[in-house]
Coordinates of N, CA, C and O in Angstrom, one line a residue:
M1 N 48.5 118.0 74.5 CA 49.0 116.5 74.5 C 47.8 115.9 74.8 O 47.0 115.5 75.1
K2 N 47.9 114.4 74.7 CA 46.9 113.8 74.1 C 47.7 111.8 74.5 O 48.8 111.9 74.1
L3 N 46.8 110.9 74.9 CA 47.5 109.8 74.9 C 46.8 108.9 73.5 O 45.8 109.6 72.7
T4 N 47.6 107.8 73.5 CA 47.0 107.2 72.2 C 46.1 106.1 72.5 O 46.1 105.7 73.7
L5 N 45.2 105.8 71.7 CA 44.1 104.9 71.5 C 44.8 103.6 72.1 O 44.4 102.5 73.0
R6 N 46.0 102.9 71.7 CA 46.1 101.8 71.9 C 47.0 101.5 73.2 O 47.0 100.9 74.1
G7 N 47.5 103.2 73.4 CA 48.2 103.4 75.0 C 47.0 103.2 76.4 O 47.0 102.4 76.7
I8 N 45.7 103.5 75.6 CA 44.6 103.7 76.6 C 43.9 101.9 76.3 O 43.5 101.7 78.0
V9 N 43.8 101.4 75.3 CA 43.6 99.9 75.4 C 44.0 99.0 76.4 O 43.5 98.3 77.4
F10 N 45.1 99.1 76.3 CA 46.4 98.5 77.2 C 46.5 98.8 78.5 O 47.0 97.8 79.1
S11 N 46.2 100.0 78.8 CA 46.2 100.4 80.1 C 45.0 100.1 80.6 O 44.8 99.1 81.8
A12 N 43.4 99.7 80.0 CA 42.5 98.8 80.5 C 42.8 97.7 80.6 O 42.5 97.2 81.6
L13 N 43.4 96.7 79.8 CA 44.1 95.8 79.7 C 44.4 95.3 81.3 O 44.3 94.0 81.4
F14 N 46.0 95.9 81.5 CA 46.0 95.1 82.5 C 45.5 96.4 83.7 O 45.6 95.2 84.8
A15 N 44.7 97.0 83.6 CA 44.3 97.3 84.7 C 43.0 96.2 85.3 O 42.6 95.9 86.0
A16 N 42.3 95.1 84.0 CA 41.3 94.4 84.2 C 42.2 92.6 84.8 O 42.0 92.2 85.7
I17 N 43.5 92.9 84.4 CA 44.3 91.9 84.6 C 44.3 92.0 86.0 O 44.5 91.2 86.8
L18 N 44.7 93.2 87.1 CA 45.1 93.3 88.3 C 43.5 92.7 89.1 O 43.7 92.7 90.0
V19 N 42.4 93.1 88.4 CA 40.9 93.1 88.7 C 41.1 91.3 89.2 O 41.0 90.5 89.8
V20 N 41.6 90.7 87.6 CA 40.9 89.0 87.7 C 42.5 88.8 89.0 O 41.6 87.4 89.4
F21 N 43.2 89.2 89.0 CA 44.4 88.6 90.0 C 44.0 88.9 91.6 O 44.5 88.2 92.3
S22 N 43.0 90.0 91.6 CA 42.8 90.4 92.7 C 42.1 88.8 93.1 O 41.8 88.8 94.5
F23 N 41.4 88.5 92.7 CA 40.6 86.7 93.1 C 41.7 85.8 93.5 O 40.7 85.2 93.9
F24 N 42.8 86.1 93.0 CA 43.3 84.5 93.4 C 44.5 85.1 94.2 O 45.2 86.0 94.4
K25 N 43.6 84.8 95.4 CA 44.1 84.8 97.2 C 43.9 84.2 98.3 O 43.5 83.3 98.1
I26 N 45.2 83.8 98.9 CA 45.0 83.6 100.1 C 44.4 84.3 101.6 O 45.4 85.3 101.4
P27 N 43.3 83.6 101.8 CA 42.7 84.7 102.6 C 43.4 84.9 104.0 O 43.9 83.6 105.1
M28 N 43.9 86.2 104.4 CA 44.5 86.7 105.9 C 43.8 87.9 105.9 O 43.4 88.6 105.4
E29 N 44.0 87.9 107.7 CA 43.3 89.3 107.8 C 44.8 90.2 109.0 O 45.6 89.5 109.7
P30 N 44.4 91.1 108.3 CA 43.8 92.2 107.6 C 44.3 92.3 105.7 O 43.5 92.7 105.4
V31 N 45.6 91.6 105.6 CA 46.0 91.7 104.0 C 46.1 90.4 103.9 O 47.1 89.7 104.3
P32 N 44.9 90.0 102.7 CA 45.3 89.0 102.2 C 46.7 88.6 101.1 O 47.0 89.5 100.9
I33 N 46.8 87.4 100.4 CA 48.0 87.4 100.4 C 47.0 87.2 98.7 O 46.4 86.0 98.2
T34 N 47.8 88.0 97.5 CA 47.2 88.0 96.4 C 48.6 88.3 94.9 O 49.7 87.8 95.4
L35 N 47.7 87.7 94.0 CA 48.8 88.2 92.6 C 48.5 89.6 92.4 O 49.1 89.8 91.1
Q36 N 47.8 90.8 93.1 CA 48.2 91.8 92.6 C 49.3 92.6 92.2 O 49.6 93.5 91.5
T37 N 50.5 92.3 93.1 CA 51.7 92.6 93.2 C 52.0 92.6 91.9 O 53.1 93.3 90.9
L38 N 52.1 90.9 91.1 CA 52.4 90.6 89.9 C 52.0 91.3 88.7 O 52.8 92.2 87.6
A39 N 50.6 92.1 89.1 CA 50.0 92.8 87.6 C 50.5 94.4 88.0 O 50.7 94.6 86.8
V40 N 50.8 94.5 88.8 CA 52.2 96.0 89.1 C 52.4 96.0 88.7 O 53.6 96.9 87.2
M41 N 53.5 94.7 88.3 CA 54.8 94.7 88.1 C 55.0 94.5 86.4 O 55.8 95.0 85.5
L42 N 53.6 93.7 85.9 CA 54.0 93.5 84.4 C 53.5 94.8 83.8 O 53.7 95.2 82.9
A43 N 52.4 95.7 84.1 CA 52.0 96.9 83.6 C 52.9 97.4 83.4 O 53.3 98.3 82.5
G44 N 54.1 97.8 84.5 CA 54.8 99.3 84.8 C 56.0 98.2 83.8 O 56.5 98.9 82.8
G45 N 56.3 97.2 83.6 CA 57.3 96.6 83.0 C 56.8 96.8 81.2 O 57.7 96.9 80.1
L46 N 56.0 96.2 81.0 CA 55.3 96.1 79.7 C 54.8 97.4 79.1 O 55.1 97.8 78.0
L47 N 54.3 98.3 80.1 CA 53.4 99.1 79.3 C 54.6 100.7 79.5 O 54.1 101.8 78.7
G48 N 55.3 100.3 80.0 CA 56.3 101.9 80.7 C 55.5 102.2 81.7 O 54.7 103.1 82.1
A49 N 56.1 103.9 81.9 CA 55.6 104.6 83.1 C 54.7 105.2 83.2 O 53.8 105.1 83.8
R50 N 54.2 105.8 81.9 CA 52.4 106.6 81.6 C 51.8 106.0 81.6 O 51.5 106.0 82.5
Y51 N 52.0 104.8 80.7 CA 50.7 104.1 80.7 C 50.6 102.4 82.1 O 49.2 102.5 82.2
G52 N 51.9 102.8 82.2 CA 51.8 101.5 83.3 C 50.7 102.4 84.7 O 49.9 101.9 85.1
F53 N 51.2 103.6 84.8 CA 51.3 104.7 86.1 C 49.2 104.4 85.7 O 48.4 104.3 86.9
L54 N 48.9 105.2 84.8 CA 47.7 105.1 84.0 C 47.0 103.9 84.5 O 45.2 103.9 84.9
S55 N 47.2 102.8 83.9 CA 46.3 101.3 84.3 C 45.9 101.2 85.6 O 45.1 100.6 86.1
M56 N 46.8 101.5 86.7 CA 46.9 101.4 87.8 C 46.3 102.4 88.6 O 45.2 102.2 89.5
L57 N 46.5 103.8 88.1 CA 45.4 104.6 88.2 C 43.9 104.5 88.1 O 43.0 104.6 89.3
L58 N 43.5 103.5 87.0 CA 42.3 103.4 86.3 C 41.6 102.4 87.9 O 40.6 102.6 88.0
V59 N 42.3 101.6 88.3 CA 42.2 100.6 89.2 C 41.4 101.8 90.4 O 40.5 101.3 90.7
V60 N 42.3 102.2 90.9 CA 42.4 102.4 92.3 C 41.1 103.6 92.3 O 40.0 103.9 92.9
V61 N 41.1 104.7 91.0 CA 39.8 105.2 90.7 C 38.6 104.8 90.7 O 37.6 105.2 91.4
L62 N 38.6 103.8 90.0 CA 37.0 103.1 89.8 C 36.7 102.1 91.1 O 35.2 102.1 90.9
T63 N 37.9 102.2 91.6 CA 37.9 101.0 93.4 C 37.1 102.4 94.1 O 36.0 102.3 94.3
A64 N 37.6 103.1 94.0 CA 37.4 104.5 95.4 C 35.6 105.0 94.7 O 35.4 105.4 95.4
I65 N 35.0 105.1 93.0 CA 33.5 105.7 92.8 C 32.9 104.5 93.2 O 32.1 104.6 92.5
G66 N 33.3 103.1 93.4 CA 32.3 102.3 93.3 C 31.9 100.9 92.6 O 31.7 100.0 93.0
F67 N 33.0 100.7 91.6 CA 33.1 99.7 90.8 C 33.7 97.9 91.7 O 34.9 98.6 92.4
P68 N 33.4 97.3 91.6 CA 33.7 95.9 92.7 C 35.1 95.7 92.0 O 34.9 94.5 91.4
M69 N 35.9 96.7 91.9 CA 37.1 96.0 90.9 C 38.4 95.1 92.0 O 39.0 93.9 91.4
L70 N 38.8 95.3 93.2 CA 39.2 94.6 93.9 C 38.5 93.5 95.1 O 37.9 93.9 96.1
H71 N 38.6 92.3 94.6 CA 37.9 91.1 95.9 C 36.7 90.9 95.0 O 36.1 90.4 96.1
G72 N 36.0 91.4 94.1 CA 34.5 91.8 94.4 C 34.0 93.3 95.1 O 32.8 93.0 95.1
N73 N 35.1 93.9 95.7 CA 34.5 95.2 96.5 C 34.7 96.4 96.1 O 36.1 96.3 95.1
G74 N 34.0 97.3 96.0 CA 34.5 98.7 95.7 C 33.9 99.7 96.6 O 33.2 99.3 97.6
G75 N 34.9 100.7 96.2 CA 33.8 102.1 97.2 C 35.4 102.5 97.6 O 36.1 101.9 98.1
I76 N 34.8 103.9 98.3 CA 35.8 104.9 99.3 C 36.6 104.0 100.2 O 37.9 103.7 100.4
G77 N 35.9 102.8 101.1 CA 36.3 102.6 102.0 C 37.2 101.1 101.7 O 38.0 100.9 102.6
T78 N 37.0 100.7 100.7 CA 38.3 99.6 100.2 C 39.4 100.0 100.1 O 40.4 99.9 100.4
V79 N 39.5 101.3 99.5 CA 40.7 102.1 98.9 C 41.0 103.0 100.2 O 42.4 102.6 100.2
L80 N 40.3 103.0 101.1 CA 41.0 103.6 102.7 C 41.0 102.6 103.7 O 41.2 103.5 104.8
G81 N 40.4 101.4 103.2 CA 40.6 100.5 104.2 C 42.1 100.3 104.7 O 43.1 100.8 104.0
P82 N 42.1 98.9 105.6 CA 43.8 98.5 106.0 C 44.4 98.5 105.0 O 45.7 99.0 105.4
T83 N 44.2 97.8 104.1 CA 45.3 97.6 103.1 C 45.3 99.0 102.2 O 46.1 98.9 101.2
G84 N 44.9 100.0 102.3 CA 45.0 101.2 101.4 C 46.0 101.5 100.9 O 46.5 102.4 99.7
G85 N 47.0 101.3 101.4 CA 48.3 102.3 101.8 C 48.9 101.3 100.8 O 49.6 102.4 99.6
F86 N 49.0 99.9 100.6 CA 49.3 99.6 99.2 C 48.4 99.8 97.8 O 49.1 100.0 96.8
I87 N 47.6 99.6 98.1 CA 46.8 100.2 96.9 C 46.8 101.2 96.2 O 47.2 101.7 95.2
M88 N 46.7 102.5 97.8 CA 47.7 103.9 97.0 C 49.1 103.9 95.9 O 49.1 104.9 95.1
M89 N 49.6 102.8 96.3 CA 51.1 102.9 95.8 C 51.5 102.3 94.6 O 52.3 102.4 94.2
W90 N 50.2 101.5 93.9 CA 50.2 100.8 93.2 C 50.3 102.0 91.6 O 51.3 101.8 91.3
P91 N 49.7 102.7 91.7 CA 50.6 103.7 90.6 C 51.8 104.0 90.3 O 52.4 104.3 89.5
L92 N 51.9 104.8 91.4 CA 53.5 105.1 92.1 C 54.4 103.8 91.6 O 55.4 104.3 90.8
S93 N 54.5 103.0 91.9 CA 55.2 101.6 91.7 C 55.5 101.3 90.6 O 56.5 100.9 90.2
A94 N 54.0 101.4 89.5 CA 54.4 101.1 88.2 C 54.8 102.0 87.6 O 55.9 101.8 86.4
L95 N 55.1 103.3 88.5 CA 55.7 104.4 86.9 C 57.0 104.5 87.7 O 57.7 104.7 86.4
M96 N 57.3 104.2 88.5 CA 59.1 104.0 89.1 C 59.4 103.1 88.0 O 60.4 102.7 88.2
I97 N 58.8 102.0 87.8 CA 59.6 100.4 87.5 C 59.5 100.7 85.8 O 60.5 100.4 85.4
G98 N 58.4 101.5 85.2 CA 58.5 102.4 83.6 C 59.4 102.8 83.4 O 59.9 103.0 82.4
L99 N 59.7 104.0 84.9 CA 61.2 105.0 84.2 C 62.3 103.8 84.2 O 63.4 104.6 83.5
L100 N 62.1 102.8 85.2 CA 63.9 102.8 85.5 C 64.1 101.3 84.3 O 65.2 101.0 84.1
L101 N 63.3 100.3 84.5 CA 62.9 99.0 83.2 C 63.3 98.9 82.2 O 64.6 98.5 81.8
P102 N 63.1 100.2 81.3 CA 64.0 100.5 80.4 C 65.5 100.6 80.0 O 66.3 100.8 79.0
R103 N 66.2 100.9 81.3 CA 67.7 101.3 81.4 C 68.1 100.1 81.4 O 69.4 100.4 81.3
I104 N 68.2 99.0 81.5 CA 68.3 97.7 81.9 C 68.3 97.1 80.6 O 66.8 96.8 79.9
R105 N 69.6 96.3 80.3 CA 69.5 95.7 79.1 C 68.7 94.1 79.5 O 70.0 93.9 80.2
M106 N 68.2 93.5 79.2 CA 67.4 92.3 79.7 C 67.8 91.5 79.1 O 66.9 90.6 78.5
N107 N 68.7 91.0 78.3 CA 69.5 89.9 78.3 C 71.0 89.3 78.7 O 72.2 90.2 78.9
G108 N 70.9 88.3 79.0 CA 72.3 87.8 80.4 C 71.5 87.5 81.8 O 71.1 88.5 81.8
V109 N 72.8 86.7 82.6 CA 73.0 87.3 83.5 C 72.4 88.2 84.5 O 71.1 88.5 85.3
L110 N 73.0 89.2 84.2 CA 73.4 90.4 84.8 C 72.3 91.1 84.7 O 71.4 92.6 85.4
G111 N 71.3 91.3 83.0 CA 70.2 91.9 82.9 C 69.1 91.4 83.5 O 68.3 91.9 84.1
Y112 N 69.1 90.2 83.6 CA 67.9 89.6 84.5 C 67.8 89.2 86.0 O 66.4 90.0 86.5
V113 N 69.2 89.8 86.3 CA 69.1 90.1 87.9 C 69.1 91.5 88.2 O 67.9 92.2 89.2
G114 N 68.9 92.6 87.5 CA 68.9 94.0 87.3 C 67.8 94.0 87.3 O 67.1 94.9 88.2
A115 N 66.6 93.4 86.5 CA 65.3 93.6 85.8 C 64.8 93.3 87.1 O 63.7 93.9 87.7
F116 N 65.4 92.1 88.1 CA 64.7 91.6 89.2 C 64.7 92.6 90.3 O 63.3 92.6 91.4
L117 N 65.6 92.8 90.3 CA 65.7 94.5 91.4 C 64.8 95.3 91.0 O 64.4 95.5 92.5
V118 N 65.2 95.7 90.3 CA 63.9 97.0 90.1 C 62.7 96.6 90.3 O 61.9 97.1 91.0
L119 N 62.2 95.3 89.9 CA 60.8 94.6 89.9 C 60.6 94.3 91.3 O 59.4 94.7 92.2
E120 N 61.4 93.9 92.3 CA 61.6 93.5 93.5 C 61.4 94.5 94.2 O 60.6 95.2 95.3
I121 N 62.5 95.8 93.7 CA 62.4 97.0 95.2 C 60.6 97.6 94.4 O 60.7 98.2 95.4
F122 N 60.7 98.1 93.4 CA 59.7 99.0 93.2 C 58.5 98.6 92.8 O 57.5 99.2 93.2
G123 N 58.7 97.5 93.0 CA 57.2 96.7 92.8 C 55.9 95.9 94.2 O 55.6 95.3 94.2
S124 N 57.6 95.7 95.2 CA 57.3 95.5 96.2 C 57.9 96.0 97.5 O 56.8 96.4 98.1
L125 N 58.6 96.0 97.8 CA 59.0 96.5 98.5 C 58.9 98.1 99.2 O 58.6 98.8 100.4
F126 N 58.4 99.0 98.0 CA 58.3 100.2 97.6 C 57.3 100.9 98.4 O 56.8 101.9 99.2
A127 N 56.1 99.6 98.4 CA 55.3 99.7 99.1 C 55.1 99.5 100.7 O 53.8 100.2 101.4
Y128 N 55.7 99.1 100.6 CA 55.8 98.4 102.4 C 55.7 100.1 103.7 O 54.7 99.7 104.0
P129 N 56.6 100.8 103.4 CA 55.8 102.0 104.3 C 55.0 102.8 104.6 O 54.8 102.9 105.4
L130 N 54.5 103.1 103.4 CA 53.1 103.4 103.1 C 52.1 102.7 103.3 O 51.0 102.6 104.9
G131 N 52.6 100.9 103.2 CA 51.6 100.3 103.3 C 51.2 100.0 105.1 O 50.2 99.7 105.5
V132 N 52.4 99.6 105.4 CA 52.2 99.3 107.2 C 51.9 100.6 108.0 O 51.3 100.5 108.5
G133 N 52.4 101.5 107.3 CA 52.1 102.8 108.2 C 50.6 103.0 108.0 O 50.2 103.8 109.2
W134 N 50.1 103.0 107.1 CA 48.5 103.0 106.9 C 48.2 101.7 107.5 O 46.3 102.0 108.2
L135 N 48.4 101.1 107.6 CA 48.1 99.7 108.3 C 47.8 99.9 110.1 O 46.8 100.0 110.4
M136 N 48.6 100.8 110.7 CA 49.2 101.3 111.6 C 48.1 102.3 112.1 O 47.0 102.4 113.3
Y137 N 47.8 103.2 111.2 CA 47.0 104.1 111.6 C 45.2 103.6 111.5 O 44.6 104.2 111.9
K138 N 45.0 102.6 110.5 CA 43.8 101.9 110.5 C 43.3 101.2 111.4 O 42.3 101.0 112.0
V139 N 43.9 100.7 112.1 CA 44.1 99.4 112.9 C 44.7 100.2 114.6 O 46.4 99.4 114.7
P140 N 44.4 101.4 115.0 CA 45.3 101.4 115.9 C 46.1 101.1 117.1 O 47.1 100.6 118.0
S141 N 45.2 99.4 117.3 CA 45.8 98.6 118.1 C 47.2 98.0 118.1 O 47.4 97.6 118.7
Y142 N 47.3 98.1 116.7 CA 48.7 97.8 115.7 C 50.1 98.4 115.9 O 50.2 99.7 115.9
T143 N 50.9 97.5 117.2 CA 52.1 98.1 117.4 C 52.7 98.2 115.8 O 52.6 97.5 114.7
F144 N 54.0 98.8 115.8 CA 54.7 98.8 114.3 C 55.1 96.6 114.5 O 55.0 96.7 113.1
A145 N 55.7 96.4 115.2 CA 55.9 95.1 115.0 C 54.6 94.3 114.9 O 55.0 93.3 113.5
K146 N 53.2 94.4 115.3 CA 52.7 93.9 114.9 C 51.8 94.0 113.4 O 51.9 93.0 112.7
A147 N 52.1 95.6 113.1 CA 52.1 95.5 111.7 C 52.8 95.4 111.2 O 52.5 94.3 109.8
M148 N 54.0 95.1 111.0 CA 54.8 94.5 110.2 C 54.6 93.0 109.8 O 54.4 91.9 108.7
A149 N 54.3 91.9 111.4 CA 54.1 90.7 110.7 C 52.8 90.4 110.0 O 52.8 89.4 109.2
A150 N 51.8 91.3 110.3 CA 50.4 91.1 109.7 C 50.8 92.0 108.1 O 50.0 91.7 107.1
G151 N 51.1 92.6 108.0 CA 51.6 93.2 106.4 C 52.7 93.1 105.6 O 52.4 94.1 104.6
C152 N 53.7 92.7 106.3 CA 54.8 92.6 105.4 C 55.8 91.6 105.3 O 55.3 91.0 104.3
Y153 N 56.2 90.3 106.5 CA 56.9 90.1 107.0 C 56.5 88.3 105.7 O 57.2 87.9 105.3
P154 N 54.8 88.5 105.9 CA 54.3 86.8 105.2 C 54.0 87.3 103.5 O 54.2 86.3 103.0
F155 N 54.5 88.3 103.6 CA 54.4 88.7 101.7 C 55.6 88.7 100.8 O 56.4 88.6 100.0
L156 N 57.3 88.5 101.7 CA 58.1 88.8 101.3 C 58.7 87.8 100.1 O 59.3 87.7 98.9
L157 N 58.4 86.5 100.7 CA 58.9 85.8 99.8 C 58.3 85.6 98.7 O 58.5 85.3 97.5
G158 N 56.7 85.9 98.7 CA 55.9 85.5 97.9 C 56.2 86.6 97.0 O 55.7 86.9 95.5
D159 N 56.2 88.1 97.2 CA 56.4 89.0 95.8 C 57.9 88.6 95.7 O 58.3 89.3 94.6
A160 N 58.6 88.0 96.1 CA 60.2 87.7 95.6 C 59.9 86.6 94.3 O 60.5 87.0 93.4
I161 N 59.6 85.7 94.6 CA 58.6 84.6 93.5 C 57.9 85.5 92.5 O 58.5 85.4 91.2
K162 N 57.3 86.4 92.4 CA 56.4 87.6 91.5 C 57.4 88.1 90.9 O 56.9 88.2 89.4
A163 N 58.3 88.8 91.5 CA 59.4 89.4 90.5 C 60.2 88.6 89.8 O 60.5 89.3 88.5
V164 N 60.8 87.8 90.5 CA 61.2 86.5 89.2 C 60.3 85.9 88.8 O 60.8 86.0 86.8
A165 N 58.9 85.7 88.5 CA 58.4 85.4 87.7 C 58.1 86.6 86.5 O 57.9 86.4 85.0
A166 N 57.6 87.7 86.8 CA 57.3 88.8 86.0 C 58.5 89.1 85.4 O 58.5 89.6 84.5
T167 N 59.8 89.2 85.6 CA 61.3 88.9 85.0 C 61.2 88.1 83.8 O 61.3 88.6 82.7
L168 N 60.4 87.0 84.2 CA 60.8 85.8 83.5 C 59.7 86.4 81.6 O 60.3 85.8 80.8
I169 N 58.5 86.9 82.3 CA 57.6 87.0 81.3 C 58.1 88.2 80.7 O 57.7 88.3 79.5
I170 N 58.7 89.5 81.1 CA 58.8 90.5 80.9 C 59.9 90.9 80.0 O 59.9 91.4 78.3
A171 N 61.2 90.2 80.0 CA 62.3 90.1 78.9 C 62.0 89.7 77.7 O 62.3 90.3 76.8
P172 N 61.6 88.8 77.8 CA 61.0 88.0 75.6 C 60.0 89.0 75.4 O 60.4 89.0 74.2
I173 N 59.0 89.6 76.2 CA 58.3 90.2 75.3 C 59.1 91.3 74.9 O 58.4 91.9 74.3
R174 N 59.6 92.3 76.1 CA 60.3 93.4 75.2 C 61.1 93.2 74.4 O 61.5 94.6 73.9
Q175 N 61.7 92.1 74.1 CA 62.5 92.0 73.1 C 62.0 92.1 71.5 O 61.8 92.7 70.9
V176 N 60.5 91.9 71.8 CA 59.9 91.8 70.6 C 58.8 93.1 70.6 O 58.1 93.9 69.5
F177 N 58.2 93.5 72.1 CA 56.9 94.6 71.9 C 57.9 95.3 73.2 O 57.4 95.4 74.4
P178 N 58.5 96.2 73.0 CA 59.0 97.3 73.3 C 57.9 98.2 74.0 O 56.8 98.5 73.5
P179 N 57.8 99.0 75.7 CA 56.3 99.8 75.7 C 56.3 100.7 74.4 O 54.8 101.2 74.1
Q180 N 57.4 101.2 73.5 CA 56.7 102.3 72.8 C 56.3 101.5 71.0 O 55.0 101.9 70.9
R181 N 56.4 100.3 71.5 CA 55.5 99.5 70.1 C 54.2 98.9 70.8 O 53.2 99.7 70.0
L182 N 54.3 98.6 72.0 CA 52.8 98.1 72.6 C 51.7 99.7 72.3 O 50.5 99.1 72.2
T183 N 52.2 100.5 73.1 CA 51.2 101.4 73.3 C 51.2 102.7 72.2 O 50.6 103.7 72.0
G184 N 52.2 102.4 71.0 CA 52.3 103.3 69.8 C 52.8 104.7 70.0 O 52.2 106.1 69.6
S185 N 53.8 104.6 71.2 CA 54.3 106.0 71.7 C 55.4 105.5 72.4 O 56.3 104.5 72.8
S186 N 56.5 106.8 72.9 CA 57.3 106.5 73.8 C 56.9 106.7 75.1 O 56.1 106.9 75.6
S187 N 57.9 105.8 76.2 CA 57.3 105.1 77.7 C 57.4 106.2 78.3 O 57.8 106.3 79.4
H188 N 58.0 107.2 78.1 CA 58.8 108.7 78.6 C 58.1 109.8 78.5 O 57.9 110.7 79.6
S189 N 57.9 110.0 77.5 CA 57.3 111.1 77.0 C 55.8 111.4 77.0 O 55.2 110.5 75.9
V190 N 54.9 112.1 76.9 CA 53.6 112.7 76.6 C 53.5 112.7 75.0 O 54.0 114.3 75.1
I191 N 52.8 112.2 74.6 CA 52.5 113.0 72.9 C 51.7 113.9 73.2 O 51.1 114.8 73.4
I192 N 52.6 115.0 72.0 CA 52.3 116.4 71.2 C 51.2 115.9 70.4 O 51.4 115.1 69.4
K193 N 50.1 117.0 70.5 CA 49.0 116.4 69.2 C 50.1 116.4 67.9 O 51.1 117.2 67.8
N194 N 49.7 116.1 66.8 CA 51.0 116.0 65.6 C 50.7 117.3 65.2 O 49.7 118.3 64.9
E195 N 52.1 117.9 64.6 CA 51.9 118.9 63.8 C 51.5 119.4 62.5 O 51.9 117.9 62.0
A196 N 51.3 119.8 61.4 CA 50.7 120.1 60.6 C 51.8 119.9 59.6 O 53.0 120.2 60.1
S197 N 52.1 118.4 58.5 CA 52.9 118.2 57.3 C 53.4 119.4 56.7 O 52.5 120.8 56.6
A198 N 54.2 120.1 56.4 CA 55.0 120.5 56.2 C 55.2 120.9 54.8 O 55.0 119.6 54.2
G199 N 54.3 121.6 54.2 CA 53.8 121.8 52.8 C 54.3 120.8 51.7 O 54.7 120.8 50.6

């Protein structure tokens, strides 16, 4: 089994997009408002499940080993800090979006609504149980209500806006460049090494 060179290049590109988006932020403690979830939505929606997962995993792993990938910060302390629950969910969020979005025809109002729901649920809401739970674990003084107020409620409207933006970006691009064409492979199955041509 192997990955395609084109898929790896685009995975690295979307990892870089997330890094850039991390610098567009509204400082809040302990969880800043950023465009990172938009990058997660775009990675899953445009690269498909496997490469969307890979692109976000690259960010998590490189950050953990010390590269300053998020707001200029890196190291295992960044990944396991108060926002670590959200960070660790990025690869799974992109994976779920990549698995489900191809099942929706993104043409017409219903198609756009369906795509928005997938992006909103798996690009945003999917991360909150672990994200808020991890925040409570890292900040023991936080009750559930306080953790929700610090790590959930302020972000819901912004996440919905990002899901709308991602839908409007992904829909026209996928008409021309579906994940299979963009990455040079199927968006669902791992490529098997080419079989030798029949005589």
